[in-house]
Coordinates of C-alpha atoms and ligand atoms in Angstrom, one line a residue:
X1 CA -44.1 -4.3 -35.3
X2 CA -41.6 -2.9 -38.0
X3 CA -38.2 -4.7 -37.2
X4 CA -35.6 -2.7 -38.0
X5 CA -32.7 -4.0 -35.3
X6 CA -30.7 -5.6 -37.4
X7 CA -30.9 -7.6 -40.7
X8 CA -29.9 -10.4 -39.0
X9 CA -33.8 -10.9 -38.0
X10 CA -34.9 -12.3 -41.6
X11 CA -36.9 -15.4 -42.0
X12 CA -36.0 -17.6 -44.5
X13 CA -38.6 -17.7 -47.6
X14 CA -40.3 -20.9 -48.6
X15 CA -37.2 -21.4 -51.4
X16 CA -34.5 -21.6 -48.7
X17 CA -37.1 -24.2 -46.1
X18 CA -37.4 -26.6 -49.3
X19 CA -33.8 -26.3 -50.0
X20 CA -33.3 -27.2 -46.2
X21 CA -35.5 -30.3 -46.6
X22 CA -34.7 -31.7 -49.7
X23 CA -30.7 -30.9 -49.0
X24 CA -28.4 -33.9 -49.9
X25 CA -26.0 -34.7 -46.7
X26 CA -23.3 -36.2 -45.0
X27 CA -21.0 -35.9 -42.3
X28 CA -18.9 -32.5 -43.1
X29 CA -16.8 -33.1 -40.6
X30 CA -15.1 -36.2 -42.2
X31 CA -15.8 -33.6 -45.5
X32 CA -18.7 -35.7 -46.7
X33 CA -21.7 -33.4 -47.1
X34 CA -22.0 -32.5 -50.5
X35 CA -24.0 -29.3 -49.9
X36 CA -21.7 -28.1 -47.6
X37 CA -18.8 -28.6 -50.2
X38 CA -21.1 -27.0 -53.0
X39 CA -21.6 -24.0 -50.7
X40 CA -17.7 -23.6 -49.8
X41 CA -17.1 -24.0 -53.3
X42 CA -19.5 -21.3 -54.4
X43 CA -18.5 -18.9 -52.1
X44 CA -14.7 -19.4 -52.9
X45 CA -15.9 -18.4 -56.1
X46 CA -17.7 -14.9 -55.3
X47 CA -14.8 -14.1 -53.2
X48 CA -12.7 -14.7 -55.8
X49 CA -10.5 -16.8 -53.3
X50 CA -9.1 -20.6 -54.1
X51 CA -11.2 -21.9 -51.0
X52 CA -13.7 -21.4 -48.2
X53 CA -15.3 -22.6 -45.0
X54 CA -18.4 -23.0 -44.1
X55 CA -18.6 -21.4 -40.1
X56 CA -22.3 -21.1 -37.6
X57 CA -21.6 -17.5 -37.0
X58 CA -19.4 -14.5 -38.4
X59 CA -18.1 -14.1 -34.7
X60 CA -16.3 -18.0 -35.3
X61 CA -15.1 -16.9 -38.8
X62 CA -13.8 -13.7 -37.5
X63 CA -12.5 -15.3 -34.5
X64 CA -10.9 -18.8 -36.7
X65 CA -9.0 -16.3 -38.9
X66 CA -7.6 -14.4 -36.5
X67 CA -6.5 -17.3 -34.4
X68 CA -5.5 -19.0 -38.1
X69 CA -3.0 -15.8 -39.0
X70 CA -1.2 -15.2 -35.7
X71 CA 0.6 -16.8 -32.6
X72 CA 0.2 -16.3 -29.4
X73 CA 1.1 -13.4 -27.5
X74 CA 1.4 -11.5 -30.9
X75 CA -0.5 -7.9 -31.6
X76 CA -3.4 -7.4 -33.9
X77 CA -3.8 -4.2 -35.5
X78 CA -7.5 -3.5 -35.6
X79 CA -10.0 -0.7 -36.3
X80 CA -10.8 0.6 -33.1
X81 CA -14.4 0.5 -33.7
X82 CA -14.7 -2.6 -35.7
X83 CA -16.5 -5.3 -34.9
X84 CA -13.7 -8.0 -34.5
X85 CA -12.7 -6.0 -30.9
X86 CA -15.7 -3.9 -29.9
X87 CA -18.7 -6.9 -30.0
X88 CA -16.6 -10.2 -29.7
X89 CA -16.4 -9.9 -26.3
X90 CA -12.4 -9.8 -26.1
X91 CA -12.3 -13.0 -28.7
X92 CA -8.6 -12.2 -29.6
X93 CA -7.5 -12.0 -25.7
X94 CA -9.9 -14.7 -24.8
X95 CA -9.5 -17.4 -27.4
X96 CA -6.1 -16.5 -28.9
X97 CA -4.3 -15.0 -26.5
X98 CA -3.7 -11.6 -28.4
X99 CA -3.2 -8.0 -27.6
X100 CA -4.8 -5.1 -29.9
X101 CA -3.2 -2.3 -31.1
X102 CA -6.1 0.0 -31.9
X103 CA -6.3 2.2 -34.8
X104 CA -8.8 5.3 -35.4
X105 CA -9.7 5.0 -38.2
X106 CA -11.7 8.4 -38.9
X107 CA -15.3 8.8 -39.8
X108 CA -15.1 6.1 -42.2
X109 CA -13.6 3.2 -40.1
X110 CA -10.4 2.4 -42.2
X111 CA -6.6 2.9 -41.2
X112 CA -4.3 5.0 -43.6
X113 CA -1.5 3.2 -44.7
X114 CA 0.7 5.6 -42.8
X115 CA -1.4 4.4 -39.6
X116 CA -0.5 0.8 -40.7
X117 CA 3.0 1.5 -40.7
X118 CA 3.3 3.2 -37.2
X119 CA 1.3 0.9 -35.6
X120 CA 3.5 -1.8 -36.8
X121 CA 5.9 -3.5 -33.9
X122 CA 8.7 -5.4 -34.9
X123 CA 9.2 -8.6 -32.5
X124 CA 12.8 -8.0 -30.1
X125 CA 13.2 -9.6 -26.9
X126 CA 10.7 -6.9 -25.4
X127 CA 8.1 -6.5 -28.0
X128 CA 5.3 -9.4 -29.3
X129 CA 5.3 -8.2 -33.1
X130 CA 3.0 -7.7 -35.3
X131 CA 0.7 -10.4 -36.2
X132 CA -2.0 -9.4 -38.3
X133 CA -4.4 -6.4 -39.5
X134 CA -8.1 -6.6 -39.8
X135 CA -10.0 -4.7 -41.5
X136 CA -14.0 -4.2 -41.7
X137 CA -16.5 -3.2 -45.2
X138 CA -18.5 -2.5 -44.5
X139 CA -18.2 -0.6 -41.3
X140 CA -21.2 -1.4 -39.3
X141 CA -20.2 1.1 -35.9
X142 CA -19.5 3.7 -38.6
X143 CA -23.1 3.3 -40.1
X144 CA -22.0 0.5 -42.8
X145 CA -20.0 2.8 -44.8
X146 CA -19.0 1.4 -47.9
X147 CA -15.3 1.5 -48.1
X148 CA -14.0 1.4 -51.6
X149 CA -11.5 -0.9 -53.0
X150 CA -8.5 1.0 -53.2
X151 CA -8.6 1.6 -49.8
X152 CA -8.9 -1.3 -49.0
X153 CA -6.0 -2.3 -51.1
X154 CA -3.8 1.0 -49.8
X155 CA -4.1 -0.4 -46.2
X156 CA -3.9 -4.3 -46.7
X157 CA -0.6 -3.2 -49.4
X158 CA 0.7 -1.5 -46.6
X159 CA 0.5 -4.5 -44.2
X160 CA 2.1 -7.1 -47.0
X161 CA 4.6 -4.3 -47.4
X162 CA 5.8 -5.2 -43.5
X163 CA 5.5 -9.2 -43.9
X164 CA 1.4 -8.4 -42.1
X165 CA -1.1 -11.0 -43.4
X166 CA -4.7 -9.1 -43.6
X167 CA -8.1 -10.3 -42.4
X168 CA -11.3 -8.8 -44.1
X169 CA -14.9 -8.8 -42.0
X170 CA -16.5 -8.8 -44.5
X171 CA -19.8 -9.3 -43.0
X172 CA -21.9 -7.2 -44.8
X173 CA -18.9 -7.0 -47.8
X174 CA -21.8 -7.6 -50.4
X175 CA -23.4 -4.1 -49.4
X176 CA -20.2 -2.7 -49.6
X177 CA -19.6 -4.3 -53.6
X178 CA -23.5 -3.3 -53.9
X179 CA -22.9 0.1 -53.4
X180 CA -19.3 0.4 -55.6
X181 CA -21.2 -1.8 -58.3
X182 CA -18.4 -4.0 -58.4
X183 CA -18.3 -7.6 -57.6
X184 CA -17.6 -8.6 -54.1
X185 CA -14.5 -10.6 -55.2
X186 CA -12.7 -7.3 -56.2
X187 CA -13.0 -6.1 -52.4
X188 CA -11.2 -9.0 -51.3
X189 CA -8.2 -8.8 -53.8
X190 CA -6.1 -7.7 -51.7
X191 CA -6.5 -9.4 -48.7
X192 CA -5.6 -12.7 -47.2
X193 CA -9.2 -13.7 -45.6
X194 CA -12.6 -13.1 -45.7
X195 CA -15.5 -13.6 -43.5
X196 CA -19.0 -12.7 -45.2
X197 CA -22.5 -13.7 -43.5
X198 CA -25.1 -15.6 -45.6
X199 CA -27.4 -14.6 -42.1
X200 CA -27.2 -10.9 -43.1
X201 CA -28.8 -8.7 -46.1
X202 CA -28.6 -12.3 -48.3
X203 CA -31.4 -13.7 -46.0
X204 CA -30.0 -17.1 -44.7
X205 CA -31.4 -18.5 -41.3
X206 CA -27.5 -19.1 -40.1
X207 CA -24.0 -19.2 -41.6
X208 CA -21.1 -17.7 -42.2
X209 CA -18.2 -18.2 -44.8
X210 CA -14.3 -18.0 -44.3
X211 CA -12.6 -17.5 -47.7
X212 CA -9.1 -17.2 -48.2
X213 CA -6.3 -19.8 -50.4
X214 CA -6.6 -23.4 -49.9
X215 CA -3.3 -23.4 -47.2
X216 CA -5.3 -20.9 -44.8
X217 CA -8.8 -22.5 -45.1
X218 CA -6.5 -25.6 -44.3
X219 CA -5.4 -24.8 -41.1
X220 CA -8.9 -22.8 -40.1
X221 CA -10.9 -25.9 -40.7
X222 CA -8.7 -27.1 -37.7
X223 CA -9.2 -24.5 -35.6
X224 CA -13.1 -24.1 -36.2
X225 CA -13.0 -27.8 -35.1
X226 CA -10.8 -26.4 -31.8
X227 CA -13.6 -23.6 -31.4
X228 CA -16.6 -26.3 -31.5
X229 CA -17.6 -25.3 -35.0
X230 CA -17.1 -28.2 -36.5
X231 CA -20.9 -29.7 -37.8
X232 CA -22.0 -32.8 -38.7
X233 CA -25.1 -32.7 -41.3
X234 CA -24.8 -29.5 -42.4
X235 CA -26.4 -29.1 -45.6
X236 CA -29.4 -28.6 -43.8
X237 CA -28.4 -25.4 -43.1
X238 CA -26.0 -24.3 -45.8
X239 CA -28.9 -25.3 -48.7
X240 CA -30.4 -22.0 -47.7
X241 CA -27.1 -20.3 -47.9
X242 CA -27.1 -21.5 -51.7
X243 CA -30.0 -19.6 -52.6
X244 CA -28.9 -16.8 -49.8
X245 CA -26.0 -16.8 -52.9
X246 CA -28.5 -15.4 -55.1
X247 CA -29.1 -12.2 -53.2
X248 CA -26.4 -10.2 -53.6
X249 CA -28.2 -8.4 -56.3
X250 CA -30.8 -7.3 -54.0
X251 CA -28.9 -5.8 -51.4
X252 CA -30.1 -2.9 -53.7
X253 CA -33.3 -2.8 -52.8
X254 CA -32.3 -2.8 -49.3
X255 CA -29.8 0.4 -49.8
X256 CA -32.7 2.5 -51.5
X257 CA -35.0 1.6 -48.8
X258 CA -32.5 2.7 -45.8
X259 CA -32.1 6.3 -48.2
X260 CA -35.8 6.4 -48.2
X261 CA -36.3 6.1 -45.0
X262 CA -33.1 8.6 -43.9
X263 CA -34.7 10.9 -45.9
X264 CA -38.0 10.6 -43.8
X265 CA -36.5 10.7 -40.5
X266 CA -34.2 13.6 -41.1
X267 CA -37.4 15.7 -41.6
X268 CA -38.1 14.9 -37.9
X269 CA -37.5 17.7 -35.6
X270 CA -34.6 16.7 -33.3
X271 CA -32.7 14.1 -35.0
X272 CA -29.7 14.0 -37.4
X273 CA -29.3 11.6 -39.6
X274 CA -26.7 10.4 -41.5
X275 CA -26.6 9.7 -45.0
X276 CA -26.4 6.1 -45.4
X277 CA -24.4 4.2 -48.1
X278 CA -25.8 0.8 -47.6
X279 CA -28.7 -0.8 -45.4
X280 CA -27.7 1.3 -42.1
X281 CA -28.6 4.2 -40.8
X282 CA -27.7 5.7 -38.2
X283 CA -29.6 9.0 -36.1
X284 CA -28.2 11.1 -33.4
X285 CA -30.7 11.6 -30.9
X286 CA -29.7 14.5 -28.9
X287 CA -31.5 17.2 -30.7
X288 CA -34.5 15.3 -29.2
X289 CA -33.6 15.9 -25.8
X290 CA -33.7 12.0 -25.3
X291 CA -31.0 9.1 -25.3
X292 CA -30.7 6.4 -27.6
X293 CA -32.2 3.9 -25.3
X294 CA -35.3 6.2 -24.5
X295 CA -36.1 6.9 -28.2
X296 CA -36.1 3.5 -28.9
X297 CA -38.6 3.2 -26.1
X298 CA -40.7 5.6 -27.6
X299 CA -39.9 3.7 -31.2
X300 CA -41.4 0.6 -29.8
X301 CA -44.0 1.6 -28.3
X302 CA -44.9 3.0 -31.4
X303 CA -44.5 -0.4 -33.6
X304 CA -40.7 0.7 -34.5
X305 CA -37.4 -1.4 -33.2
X306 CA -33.9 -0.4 -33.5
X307 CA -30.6 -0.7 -31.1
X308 CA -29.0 1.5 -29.5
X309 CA -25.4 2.3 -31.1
X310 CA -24.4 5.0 -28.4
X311 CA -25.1 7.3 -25.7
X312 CA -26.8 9.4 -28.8
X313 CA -26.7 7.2 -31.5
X314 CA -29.9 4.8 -32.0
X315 CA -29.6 2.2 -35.6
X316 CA -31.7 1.1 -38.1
X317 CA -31.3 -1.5 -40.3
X318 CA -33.0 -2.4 -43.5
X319 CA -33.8 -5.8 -45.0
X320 CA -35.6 -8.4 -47.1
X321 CA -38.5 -8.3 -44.7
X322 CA -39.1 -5.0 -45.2
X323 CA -40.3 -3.1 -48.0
X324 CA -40.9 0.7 -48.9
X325 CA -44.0 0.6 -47.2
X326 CA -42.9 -0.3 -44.5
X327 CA -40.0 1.7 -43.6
X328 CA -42.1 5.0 -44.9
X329 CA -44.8 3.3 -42.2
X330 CA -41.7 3.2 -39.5
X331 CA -41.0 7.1 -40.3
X332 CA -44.2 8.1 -39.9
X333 CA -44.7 6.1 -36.2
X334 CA -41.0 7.5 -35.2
X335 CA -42.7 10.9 -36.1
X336 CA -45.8 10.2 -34.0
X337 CA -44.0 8.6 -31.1
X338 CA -41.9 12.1 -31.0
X339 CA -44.7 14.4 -31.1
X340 CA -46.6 12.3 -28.4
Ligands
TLP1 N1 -23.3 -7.7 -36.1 C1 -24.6 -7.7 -35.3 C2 -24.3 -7.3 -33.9 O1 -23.4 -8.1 -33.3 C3 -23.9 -5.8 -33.7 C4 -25.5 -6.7 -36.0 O2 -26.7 -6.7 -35.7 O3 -25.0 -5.9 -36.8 N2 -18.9 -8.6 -38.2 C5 -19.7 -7.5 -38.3 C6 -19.3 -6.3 -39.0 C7 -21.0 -7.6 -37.8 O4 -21.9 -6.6 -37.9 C8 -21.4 -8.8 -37.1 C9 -22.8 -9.0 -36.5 C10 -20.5 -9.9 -37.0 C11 -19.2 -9.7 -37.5 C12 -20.8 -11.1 -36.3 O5 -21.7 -11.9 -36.9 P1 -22.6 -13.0 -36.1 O6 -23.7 -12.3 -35.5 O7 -23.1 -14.0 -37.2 O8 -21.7 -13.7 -35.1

């Protein structure tokens, strides 16, 4: 079976199960475990932020900032398609007690600054206010287009510009530097958090990281404590999220792989596929006369997984346990499972 879901479904190598073993611990929550510290302290550092926090899962980092930056009862400007509102089932109404203000943000998943602005509320006796923006790079509903820095900056400028702090999911935010050769940190310069998974493209069996300046990662530590996050020993699991560190590099591999196989699956009769910028890609079933969730069926039967995205829209995701071989092997059986 080819495993293309998500590349969330990596194994960690033999480096990262020594590092877990041999790890040096303590108890984190008393701020003890000195792996835990190195780890926060190196991914402060790629972020180019002052701090960061070591969190289970990107929902809790996603979910810890945005609690972190608002009050209750305020409004959250979000991407409508972004991952913070569409897959966290309802985290901001559920755990903060926040309402969304969605915005399109067009084929490529990010606000205009003009959208910022009239989607801005300014608290009165009637209205909440505006909170908080998030934003996400890259855009995973979108099919993890790489948004580039500037607008990134144009939209979080926009926000400061109204007194609106700025929240990056930044899950897959390394792809997104990958494929702008430029370091990760410069995507987060102008923004006031982070959250980037070490679970993702950089191979790590859990773990996410919440960067932002030492006051914010402050108050989030006590709020991933309120959301059950916080973890005793914990270097067992953040020493593979050291050497995950070292694999930003190779999120290149992963970009030509998902082009190679785009380029393969494009030449199947039927389906449209978009060019992908990163490790996504995504293709539009309908050509085939099937939906997403019956072409997948077909895909798996053939030794091929993806997810379905949309009615239409099926996703494939490349990753460090797959190689060129195999994702021209996954054309070829998405090929064959079509023609049978
Ligand atoms: N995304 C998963 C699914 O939930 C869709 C995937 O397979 O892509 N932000 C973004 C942009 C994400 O894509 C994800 C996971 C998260 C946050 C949440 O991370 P985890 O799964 O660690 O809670």
């Amino acid at each position: 079976m080819i495993d293309l879901r998500s590349d969330t479904v990596t194994r960690p190598d033999e480096a990262m199960r020594e590092a877990a073993r041999d790890a040096e611990v303590g108890d984190d929550v008393y701020g003890e475990d000195p792996t835990v510290n190195e780890l926060e302290a190196r991914a402060a550092d790629l972020m180019g932020t002052e701090a960061a926090l070591y969190v289970p899962s990107g929902t809790m980092g996603n979910q810890v900032a945005v609690r972190t930056h608002t009050e209750r009862g305020q409004e959250v400007l979000t991407e409508r398609e972004s991952h913070v509102v569409k897959w966290e089932l309802g985290g901001m109404a559920q755990l903060s007690t926040l309402q969304v203000r969605p915005l399109d943000g067009g084929e490529r998943g990010i606000p205009t600054p003009e959208q910022v602005r009239e989607g801005y509320v300014e608290e009165d006796l009637h209205r909440p206010g505006t909170g908080l923006l998030t934003l996400e790079n890259s855009h995973n509903s979108k099919g993890g287009v790489a948004i580039a820095p500037e607008e990134i900056d144009a939209a979080a400028e926009a926000a400061h510009d109204i007194g609106v702090p700025v929240h990056l999911d930044g899950a897959r935010v390394c792809n997104a530097a990958v494929a702008h050769d430029v370091p990760p940190a410069r995507m987060t310069e102008n923004v006031d958090s982070v959250m980037f998974c070490l679970s993702k493209g950089l191979g790590a069996p859990v773990g996410s990281m919440l960067a932002g300046d030492e006051e914010f990662v402050e108050r989030a530590r006590r709020n991933r404590k309120l959301f059950g996050g916080g973890m005793r020993q914990a270097g067992i699991v953040a020493a593979p999220g050291l050497e995950a560190l070292e694999n930003v590099d190779r999120l290149a591999e992963d970009h030509d792989n998902a082009r190679a196989l785009a380029e393969r699956l494009a030449e199947i009769d039927g389906l449209d596929v978009r060019d992908p910028e990163t490790n996504i890609v995504l293709a539009d079933t309908e050509g085939t006369g099937l939906t997403a969730e019956e072409f997948l069926a077909a895909c798996e039967e053939a030794g091929v997984r993806g997810v379905p995205f949309d009615t239409h829209v099926a996703r494939f995701c490349t990753h460090w346990d797959v190689d060129r071989e195999d994702v021209e092997t996954a054309a070829e059986r998405v090929a064959d499972a079509l023609d049978a």
